[in-house]
CSV table of C-alpha atoms in Angstrom, one decimal:
chain,number,residue,atom,x,y,z
V,1,MET,CA,-31.0,-40.6,-52.2
V,2,GLY,CA,-32.9,-41.1,-48.9
V,3,ARG,CA,-35.9,-38.8,-48.0
V,4,TRP,CA,-33.8,-37.2,-45.2
V,5,GLU,CA,-31.5,-35.7,-47.8
V,6,PRO,CA,-33.7,-33.3,-49.8
V,7,ASP,CA,-31.7,-31.9,-52.7
V,8,ALA,CA,-28.4,-33.3,-51.4
V,9,ALA,CA,-26.9,-32.7,-54.9
V,10,GLY,CA,-27.8,-29.0,-54.8
V,11,ARG,CA,-26.4,-28.6,-51.2
V,12,LEU,CA,-23.2,-30.4,-52.2
V,13,ARG,CA,-22.8,-28.1,-55.2
V,14,GLU,CA,-23.3,-25.0,-53.1
V,15,ALA,CA,-20.9,-26.3,-50.4
V,16,ALA,CA,-18.3,-27.2,-53.0
V,17,MET,CA,-18.5,-23.8,-54.6
V,18,ALA,CA,-18.3,-22.0,-51.3
V,19,LEU,CA,-15.2,-24.0,-50.3
V,20,TYR,CA,-13.5,-23.6,-53.7
V,21,THR,CA,-14.0,-19.8,-53.5
V,22,GLU,CA,-12.9,-19.6,-49.9
V,23,GLN,CA,-9.8,-21.8,-49.9
V,24,GLY,CA,-9.2,-22.7,-53.5
V,25,TYR,CA,-10.1,-25.8,-55.5
V,26,ASP,CA,-6.8,-27.7,-54.9
V,27,GLY,CA,-7.0,-27.2,-51.1
V,28,THR,CA,-10.6,-28.6,-50.9
V,29,THR,CA,-11.3,-32.3,-50.2
V,30,VAL,CA,-14.5,-34.3,-50.7
V,31,ALA,CA,-14.7,-34.8,-47.0
V,32,GLN,CA,-14.8,-31.1,-46.4
V,33,ILE,CA,-17.5,-30.6,-49.1
V,34,ALA,CA,-19.7,-33.4,-47.6
V,35,ASP,CA,-19.2,-32.0,-44.1
V,36,ARG,CA,-20.2,-28.5,-45.2
V,37,ALA,CA,-23.3,-29.9,-46.9
V,38,GLY,CA,-24.2,-31.9,-43.8
V,39,VAL,CA,-24.0,-35.3,-45.6
V,40,THR,CA,-21.5,-38.2,-45.6
V,41,ALA,CA,-18.8,-38.7,-48.1
V,42,ARG,CA,-20.7,-41.8,-49.3
V,43,THR,CA,-23.6,-39.5,-50.1
V,44,PHE,CA,-21.2,-37.3,-52.1
V,45,PHE,CA,-20.1,-40.2,-54.2
V,46,ARG,CA,-23.7,-41.2,-54.8
V,47,HIS,CA,-24.0,-37.9,-56.7
V,48,PHE,CA,-20.6,-37.1,-58.1
V,49,ALA,CA,-17.6,-39.1,-59.2
V,50,ASP,CA,-15.1,-36.7,-57.7
V,51,LYS,CA,-14.7,-33.1,-56.6
V,52,ARG,CA,-14.1,-32.0,-60.2
V,53,GLU,CA,-17.4,-33.4,-61.5
V,54,VAL,CA,-19.3,-31.2,-59.1
V,55,LEU,CA,-18.3,-28.4,-61.5
V,56,PHE,CA,-19.0,-30.3,-64.7
V,57,ALA,CA,-21.9,-32.6,-64.1
V,58,GLY,CA,-24.2,-30.0,-65.7
V,59,SER,CA,-22.3,-30.0,-69.0
V,60,GLU,CA,-23.9,-33.3,-70.1
V,61,GLU,CA,-27.4,-32.1,-69.4
V,62,LEU,CA,-26.6,-28.9,-71.3
V,63,GLN,CA,-25.4,-30.9,-74.3
V,64,HIS,CA,-28.3,-33.3,-74.2
V,65,ARG,CA,-30.8,-30.4,-74.2
V,66,MET,CA,-29.1,-28.6,-77.0
V,67,VAL,CA,-28.8,-31.7,-79.2
V,68,ALA,CA,-32.5,-32.7,-78.6
V,69,ALA,CA,-33.8,-29.2,-79.4
V,70,LEU,CA,-31.6,-29.0,-82.5
V,71,ALA,CA,-32.8,-32.4,-83.7
V,72,ALA,CA,-36.5,-31.3,-83.1
V,73,ALA,CA,-36.1,-28.0,-85.0
V,74,PRO,CA,-38.5,-27.7,-88.1
V,75,PRO,CA,-37.1,-29.6,-91.1
V,76,ALA,CA,-37.1,-26.3,-93.1
V,77,ALA,CA,-34.8,-24.6,-90.6
V,78,GLY,CA,-31.3,-23.9,-92.0
V,79,PRO,CA,-28.2,-25.0,-90.1
V,80,MET,CA,-27.7,-21.8,-88.2
V,81,ASP,CA,-31.3,-21.5,-87.2
V,82,ALA,CA,-31.2,-25.1,-86.0
V,83,ILE,CA,-28.1,-24.3,-84.0
V,84,ALA,CA,-29.8,-21.2,-82.5
V,85,THR,CA,-32.8,-23.4,-81.5
V,86,GLY,CA,-30.3,-25.7,-79.8
V,87,LEU,CA,-28.4,-23.0,-78.0
V,88,LEU,CA,-31.6,-21.3,-76.7
V,89,ALA,CA,-32.9,-24.6,-75.4
V,90,GLY,CA,-29.8,-24.9,-73.2
V,91,THR,CA,-30.1,-21.4,-71.7
V,92,ASP,CA,-33.1,-22.5,-69.5
V,93,LEU,CA,-30.7,-24.5,-67.4
V,94,PHE,CA,-29.1,-21.4,-66.1
V,95,SER,CA,-32.2,-19.6,-65.1
V,96,GLY,CA,-31.7,-18.0,-61.6
V,97,ARG,CA,-28.2,-19.4,-61.4
V,98,ARG,CA,-26.1,-16.4,-62.5
V,99,ASP,CA,-24.4,-16.1,-59.1
V,100,TYR,CA,-23.4,-19.8,-59.1
V,101,ALA,CA,-22.2,-19.5,-62.8
V,102,ARG,CA,-20.1,-16.5,-62.0
V,103,ARG,CA,-18.4,-18.2,-59.0
V,104,ARG,CA,-17.9,-21.3,-61.1
V,105,GLN,CA,-16.3,-19.4,-63.9
V,106,ALA,CA,-13.9,-17.7,-61.4
V,107,VAL,CA,-12.9,-21.1,-59.9
V,108,ILE,CA,-12.3,-22.6,-63.3
V,109,ALA,CA,-10.3,-19.6,-64.5
V,110,ALA,CA,-7.9,-20.0,-61.6
V,111,ASN,CA,-7.0,-23.6,-62.3
V,112,PRO,CA,-5.3,-24.9,-65.5
V,113,GLU,CA,-6.7,-28.4,-65.0
V,114,LEU,CA,-10.2,-27.1,-64.8
V,115,ARG,CA,-9.7,-24.8,-67.8
V,116,GLU,CA,-8.6,-27.7,-69.8
V,117,ARG,CA,-11.6,-29.7,-68.7
V,118,GLU,CA,-13.9,-26.9,-69.7
V,119,PHE,CA,-12.2,-26.7,-73.2
V,120,ILE,CA,-12.8,-30.4,-73.6
V,121,LYS,CA,-16.5,-30.1,-72.7
V,122,MET,CA,-16.9,-27.3,-75.2
V,123,ALA,CA,-15.2,-29.3,-77.9
V,124,ALA,CA,-17.4,-32.3,-77.1
V,125,LEU,CA,-20.4,-30.0,-77.4
V,126,ALA,CA,-19.3,-28.7,-80.8
V,127,THR,CA,-18.8,-32.3,-82.0
V,128,ALA,CA,-22.3,-33.3,-80.7
V,129,LEU,CA,-23.9,-30.3,-82.5
V,130,THR,CA,-22.0,-31.2,-85.7
V,131,ASP,CA,-23.3,-34.7,-85.6
V,132,ALA,CA,-26.8,-33.6,-84.9
V,133,LEU,CA,-26.6,-31.3,-88.0
V,134,ARG,CA,-25.3,-34.1,-90.1
V,135,ASP,CA,-28.2,-36.2,-89.0
V,136,ARG,CA,-30.4,-33.4,-90.5
V,137,GLY,CA,-28.6,-33.9,-93.8
V,138,VAL,CA,-26.2,-30.9,-93.5
V,139,ALA,CA,-22.8,-31.4,-95.3
V,140,VAL,CA,-20.0,-32.1,-92.9
V,141,GLY,CA,-17.9,-29.0,-93.7
V,142,ILE,CA,-20.9,-26.7,-93.2
V,143,ALA,CA,-22.1,-28.7,-90.1
V,144,ALA,CA,-18.8,-28.3,-88.4
V,145,LEU,CA,-18.6,-24.6,-89.2
V,146,ALA,CA,-22.2,-23.9,-87.9
V,147,ALA,CA,-21.5,-25.9,-84.8
V,148,GLU,CA,-18.1,-24.4,-84.0
V,149,THR,CA,-19.5,-20.9,-84.6
V,150,GLY,CA,-22.6,-21.8,-82.4
V,151,VAL,CA,-20.3,-22.8,-79.5
V,152,ALA,CA,-18.3,-19.6,-80.0
V,153,VAL,CA,-21.6,-17.6,-79.8
V,154,PHE,CA,-22.7,-19.5,-76.7
V,155,ARG,CA,-19.4,-18.9,-74.9
V,156,VAL,CA,-19.4,-15.2,-75.7
V,157,ALA,CA,-23.1,-14.9,-74.7
V,158,PHE,CA,-22.3,-16.7,-71.5
V,159,ASP,CA,-19.4,-14.3,-70.7
V,160,ARG,CA,-21.6,-11.3,-71.5
V,161,TRP,CA,-24.3,-12.7,-69.1
V,162,VAL,CA,-21.9,-13.4,-66.3
V,163,THR,CA,-20.2,-10.0,-66.5
V,164,ALA,CA,-23.4,-7.9,-67.1
V,165,PRO,CA,-24.0,-5.3,-64.4
V,166,GLU,CA,-27.7,-6.0,-64.2
V,167,ASP,CA,-29.1,-9.5,-64.1
V,168,PRO,CA,-30.4,-10.1,-67.7
V,169,ASP,CA,-31.8,-13.2,-69.2
V,170,LEU,CA,-29.3,-15.5,-70.8
V,171,SER,CA,-31.6,-16.4,-73.6
V,172,GLU,CA,-32.1,-12.7,-74.5
V,173,ILE,CA,-28.3,-12.2,-74.5
V,174,THR,CA,-27.9,-15.3,-76.7
V,175,ARG,CA,-30.4,-13.9,-79.1
V,176,ALA,CA,-28.6,-10.6,-79.2
V,177,THR,CA,-25.3,-12.3,-79.7
V,178,ILE,CA,-26.6,-14.2,-82.7
V,179,THR,CA,-27.9,-10.9,-84.1
V,180,ASP,CA,-24.5,-9.3,-83.6
V,181,LEU,CA,-22.9,-12.2,-85.4
V,182,ALA,CA,-25.2,-11.7,-88.4
V,183,GLY,CA,-24.3,-8.0,-88.4
V,184,LEU,CA,-20.5,-8.8,-88.2
V,185,THR,CA,-20.4,-11.3,-91.1
V,186,THR,CA,-22.4,-9.3,-93.7
S,1,MET,CA,23.6,-23.3,-84.2
S,2,GLY,CA,26.9,-24.4,-85.8
S,3,ARG,CA,27.3,-24.4,-89.6
S,4,TRP,CA,27.5,-28.2,-89.6
S,5,GLU,CA,23.9,-28.3,-88.5
S,6,PRO,CA,21.9,-26.7,-91.4
S,7,ASP,CA,18.3,-26.5,-90.4
S,8,ALA,CA,18.7,-28.6,-87.3
S,9,ALA,CA,15.2,-27.4,-86.1
S,10,GLY,CA,13.6,-28.6,-89.3
S,11,ARG,CA,15.3,-32.0,-89.1
S,12,LEU,CA,14.4,-32.3,-85.4
S,13,ARG,CA,10.7,-31.6,-86.3
S,14,GLU,CA,10.7,-34.2,-89.0
S,15,ALA,CA,12.5,-36.8,-86.8
S,16,ALA,CA,10.1,-36.1,-83.9
S,17,MET,CA,7.0,-36.5,-86.2
S,18,ALA,CA,8.3,-39.7,-87.7
S,19,LEU,CA,8.9,-41.2,-84.3
S,20,TYR,CA,5.6,-40.0,-82.8
S,21,THR,CA,3.8,-41.5,-85.8
S,22,GLU,CA,5.8,-44.8,-85.7
S,23,GLN,CA,5.9,-45.5,-81.9
S,24,GLY,CA,3.6,-43.0,-80.3
S,25,TYR,CA,4.2,-39.7,-78.6
S,26,ASP,CA,4.4,-41.1,-75.1
S,27,GLY,CA,7.0,-43.8,-76.1
S,28,THR,CA,9.4,-41.3,-77.7
S,29,THR,CA,12.3,-39.6,-75.9
S,30,VAL,CA,14.3,-36.5,-76.7
S,31,ALA,CA,17.4,-38.7,-77.1
S,32,GLN,CA,15.7,-40.8,-79.8
S,33,ILE,CA,14.6,-37.6,-81.6
S,34,ALA,CA,18.0,-36.1,-81.5
S,35,ASP,CA,19.5,-39.4,-82.6
S,36,ARG,CA,17.2,-39.8,-85.6
S,37,ALA,CA,17.9,-36.2,-86.6
S,38,GLY,CA,21.7,-36.8,-86.3
S,39,VAL,CA,22.3,-34.2,-83.6
S,40,THR,CA,23.0,-34.3,-79.9
S,41,ALA,CA,20.4,-33.8,-77.2
S,42,ARG,CA,22.1,-30.6,-76.4
S,43,THR,CA,21.3,-29.3,-79.9
S,44,PHE,CA,17.7,-30.4,-79.4
S,45,PHE,CA,17.4,-28.3,-76.3
S,46,ARG,CA,18.9,-25.3,-78.1
S,47,HIS,CA,15.8,-25.4,-80.3
S,48,PHE,CA,13.0,-26.8,-78.2
S,49,ALA,CA,12.2,-26.8,-74.4
S,50,ASP,CA,10.9,-30.4,-74.5
S,51,LYS,CA,9.4,-33.0,-76.9
S,52,ARG,CA,6.0,-31.4,-76.6
S,53,GLU,CA,7.2,-28.0,-77.8
S,54,VAL,CA,8.4,-29.6,-81.1
S,55,LEU,CA,4.6,-29.7,-81.9
S,56,PHE,CA,3.7,-26.3,-80.6
S,57,ALA,CA,6.6,-24.0,-81.3
S,58,GLY,CA,4.9,-22.8,-84.5
S,59,SER,CA,1.8,-21.6,-82.6
S,60,GLU,CA,3.5,-18.5,-81.3
S,61,GLU,CA,4.7,-17.5,-84.7
S,62,LEU,CA,1.2,-18.1,-86.0
S,63,GLN,CA,-0.4,-15.9,-83.3
S,64,HIS,CA,2.3,-13.2,-83.9
S,65,ARG,CA,1.6,-13.0,-87.6
S,66,MET,CA,-2.2,-12.9,-87.2
S,67,VAL,CA,-2.1,-10.2,-84.6
S,68,ALA,CA,0.4,-8.1,-86.6
S,69,ALA,CA,-1.7,-8.3,-89.8
S,70,LEU,CA,-4.9,-7.6,-87.9
S,71,ALA,CA,-3.4,-4.5,-86.3
S,72,ALA,CA,-2.1,-3.3,-89.8
S,73,ALA,CA,-5.5,-3.7,-91.5
S,74,PRO,CA,-6.9,-0.5,-92.9
S,75,PRO,CA,-8.6,1.6,-90.2
S,76,ALA,CA,-11.9,1.5,-92.1
S,77,ALA,CA,-12.0,-2.3,-92.1
S,78,GLY,CA,-14.8,-3.7,-89.8
S,79,PRO,CA,-14.0,-6.2,-87.1
S,80,MET,CA,-14.7,-9.3,-89.2
S,81,ASP,CA,-12.7,-8.0,-92.2
S,82,ALA,CA,-9.8,-7.2,-89.8
S,83,ILE,CA,-10.1,-10.8,-88.4
S,84,ALA,CA,-10.1,-12.2,-92.0
S,85,THR,CA,-6.9,-10.2,-92.8
S,86,GLY,CA,-5.3,-11.7,-89.7
S,87,LEU,CA,-6.3,-15.3,-90.4
S,88,LEU,CA,-5.2,-15.1,-94.0
S,89,ALA,CA,-1.8,-13.7,-93.0
S,90,GLY,CA,-1.3,-16.8,-90.8
S,91,THR,CA,-2.0,-19.3,-93.6
S,92,ASP,CA,1.3,-18.6,-95.4
S,93,LEU,CA,3.1,-20.4,-92.5
S,94,PHE,CA,1.5,-23.7,-93.7
S,95,SER,CA,2.5,-23.4,-97.4
S,96,GLY,CA,3.9,-26.8,-98.6
S,97,ARG,CA,3.5,-28.3,-95.1
S,98,ARG,CA,0.2,-30.1,-95.5
S,99,ASP,CA,1.7,-33.6,-95.0
S,100,TYR,CA,3.4,-32.4,-91.7
S,101,ALA,CA,0.2,-30.7,-90.6
S,102,ARG,CA,-1.8,-33.9,-91.2
S,103,ARG,CA,0.6,-36.1,-89.3
S,104,ARG,CA,0.7,-33.5,-86.5
S,105,GLN,CA,-3.0,-33.5,-86.2
S,106,ALA,CA,-3.1,-37.3,-86.0
S,107,VAL,CA,-0.5,-37.3,-83.2
S,108,ILE,CA,-2.4,-34.6,-81.2
S,109,ALA,CA,-5.8,-36.3,-81.7
S,110,ALA,CA,-4.3,-39.5,-80.1
S,111,ASN,CA,-3.1,-37.9,-76.9
S,112,PRO,CA,-5.3,-36.1,-74.3
S,113,GLU,CA,-2.5,-34.0,-73.0
S,114,LEU,CA,-1.7,-32.7,-76.5
S,115,ARG,CA,-5.3,-32.1,-77.3
S,116,GLU,CA,-5.6,-30.0,-74.1
S,117,ARG,CA,-2.4,-28.1,-75.1
S,118,GLU,CA,-3.9,-27.4,-78.5
S,119,PHE,CA,-7.2,-26.1,-77.0
S,120,ILE,CA,-5.1,-23.7,-74.8
S,121,LYS,CA,-3.2,-22.4,-77.8
S,122,MET,CA,-6.4,-21.8,-79.6
S,123,ALA,CA,-7.9,-20.0,-76.6
S,124,ALA,CA,-4.7,-17.9,-76.3
S,125,LEU,CA,-5.1,-17.0,-80.0
S,126,ALA,CA,-8.7,-15.9,-79.5
S,127,THR,CA,-7.7,-13.7,-76.6
S,128,ALA,CA,-4.8,-12.1,-78.6
S,129,LEU,CA,-7.1,-11.4,-81.5
S,130,THR,CA,-9.7,-10.0,-79.1
S,131,ASP,CA,-7.1,-7.6,-77.6
S,132,ALA,CA,-5.9,-6.6,-81.0
S,133,LEU,CA,-9.5,-5.7,-82.0
S,134,ARG,CA,-10.0,-3.7,-78.8
S,135,ASP,CA,-6.8,-1.8,-79.7
S,136,ARG,CA,-8.6,-0.8,-82.9
S,137,GLY,CA,-11.5,0.6,-80.8
S,138,VAL,CA,-13.9,-2.3,-81.1
S,139,ALA,CA,-16.2,-2.8,-78.1
S,140,VAL,CA,-15.2,-5.7,-75.9
S,141,GLY,CA,-18.3,-7.9,-76.5
S,142,ILE,CA,-18.1,-7.5,-80.3
S,143,ALA,CA,-14.3,-8.0,-80.2
S,144,ALA,CA,-14.6,-11.3,-78.4
S,145,LEU,CA,-17.4,-12.5,-80.7
S,146,ALA,CA,-15.5,-11.6,-83.8
S,147,ALA,CA,-12.2,-13.2,-82.5
S,148,GLU,CA,-13.9,-16.4,-81.2
S,149,THR,CA,-15.8,-16.8,-84.4
S,150,GLY,CA,-12.5,-16.1,-86.4
S,151,VAL,CA,-10.8,-18.9,-84.5
S,152,ALA,CA,-13.7,-21.3,-85.1
S,153,VAL,CA,-13.4,-20.4,-88.9
S,154,PHE,CA,-9.7,-21.0,-88.9
S,155,ARG,CA,-10.0,-24.4,-87.1
S,156,VAL,CA,-12.7,-25.5,-89.5
S,157,ALA,CA,-10.7,-24.3,-92.6
S,158,PHE,CA,-7.7,-26.0,-91.2
S,159,ASP,CA,-9.6,-29.3,-90.9
S,160,ARG,CA,-11.0,-28.9,-94.4
S,161,TRP,CA,-7.5,-28.3,-95.7
S,162,VAL,CA,-5.9,-31.3,-93.9
S,163,THR,CA,-8.7,-33.7,-95.0
S,164,ALA,CA,-9.2,-32.5,-98.6
S,165,PRO,CA,-8.5,-35.2,-101.2
S,166,GLU,CA,-6.4,-32.9,-103.4
S,167,ASP,CA,-3.8,-30.4,-102.1
S,168,PRO,CA,-5.6,-27.1,-102.1
S,169,ASP,CA,-4.3,-23.8,-100.8
S,170,LEU,CA,-5.1,-23.1,-97.1
S,171,SER,CA,-5.7,-19.4,-97.8
S,172,GLU,CA,-8.3,-20.3,-100.5
S,173,ILE,CA,-10.0,-22.6,-98.1
S,174,THR,CA,-10.0,-20.0,-95.4
S,175,ARG,CA,-11.6,-17.5,-97.8
S,176,ALA,CA,-14.2,-20.0,-98.8
S,177,THR,CA,-15.0,-20.8,-95.1
S,178,ILE,CA,-15.4,-17.1,-94.4
S,179,THR,CA,-17.8,-16.9,-97.3
S,180,ASP,CA,-19.7,-20.0,-96.1
S,181,LEU,CA,-20.1,-18.3,-92.6
S,182,ALA,CA,-21.6,-15.2,-94.2
S,183,GLY,CA,-24.0,-17.4,-96.0
S,184,LEU,CA,-24.9,-19.3,-92.9
S,185,THR,CA,-25.6,-16.3,-90.7
S,186,THR,CA,-27.9,-14.3,-93.0
């Protein structure tokens, strides 16, 4: 990235989201996104593989952070505490980005191909968290249960955050959702 | 269905699964499935919309049973108990069908389009269970959390059942998974 393109990735993300919201995902081209962001298509492709990846590039970073935090949880932490540590480490990524997250969710909800992609990303996250728990010595059946439940908690917390009337902190909401789950299952 | 076609749907399902396993899902045609089952393609289409629906026709019945049982749970049952009632009512459908379920899972795992379809069915199930809980007066955030967690439990229980060395009862495994979850979250 040249120094004449400060935060081109961020500008491309904003431009893409604006166009997806205005004219729909299907009707938007990479050329239009690059144009709106004031960069060339070549610059677009330096940051994203295609117009879909503008929406999903953050998922890998999210998974990476959650897995790293889970792996670094104290050895004495039980599976669900380790999962909670992982989930909470991921919430930082969304700080100050609620408006973007809300628009992203609306674009994805309107498009079957994008919904499917989102499901696959969440399934991959559950698998990665399962593997990270197994690396801590958790039995496979329990690891999968804790990881799948953790992803369900994260998705519900994320929905609560995006739809909340005020602008609360995602990590607070995630903590509250974990507490709600404990209340539900006892 | 004519009387010379006893259980044509069942035979078509078995024929489809055999062909999907032998030669792959993509390489199998409706004509081949009908031929193997000893019926005409016209009979196939009287039972299934296409070759994909052979694998997913049961999902609607599963969702219907779970929602009906959840709705009929005693009014005093909490959200997670109502979800458990729903999940357990669905397990009857799989009685004596573990071998079919195992082959179905292998076929789906090998094909991205089928995996996506399965994700969508599971998401639809979570939404249906959420709505059924809301009809019982459960707050939306709690209803979604209980339903998403319930679907996670069911998927994990189903995996445990399919991969178990012996041939255990899916309802027993589902009960054990619900117990495991309670242990994990407290």
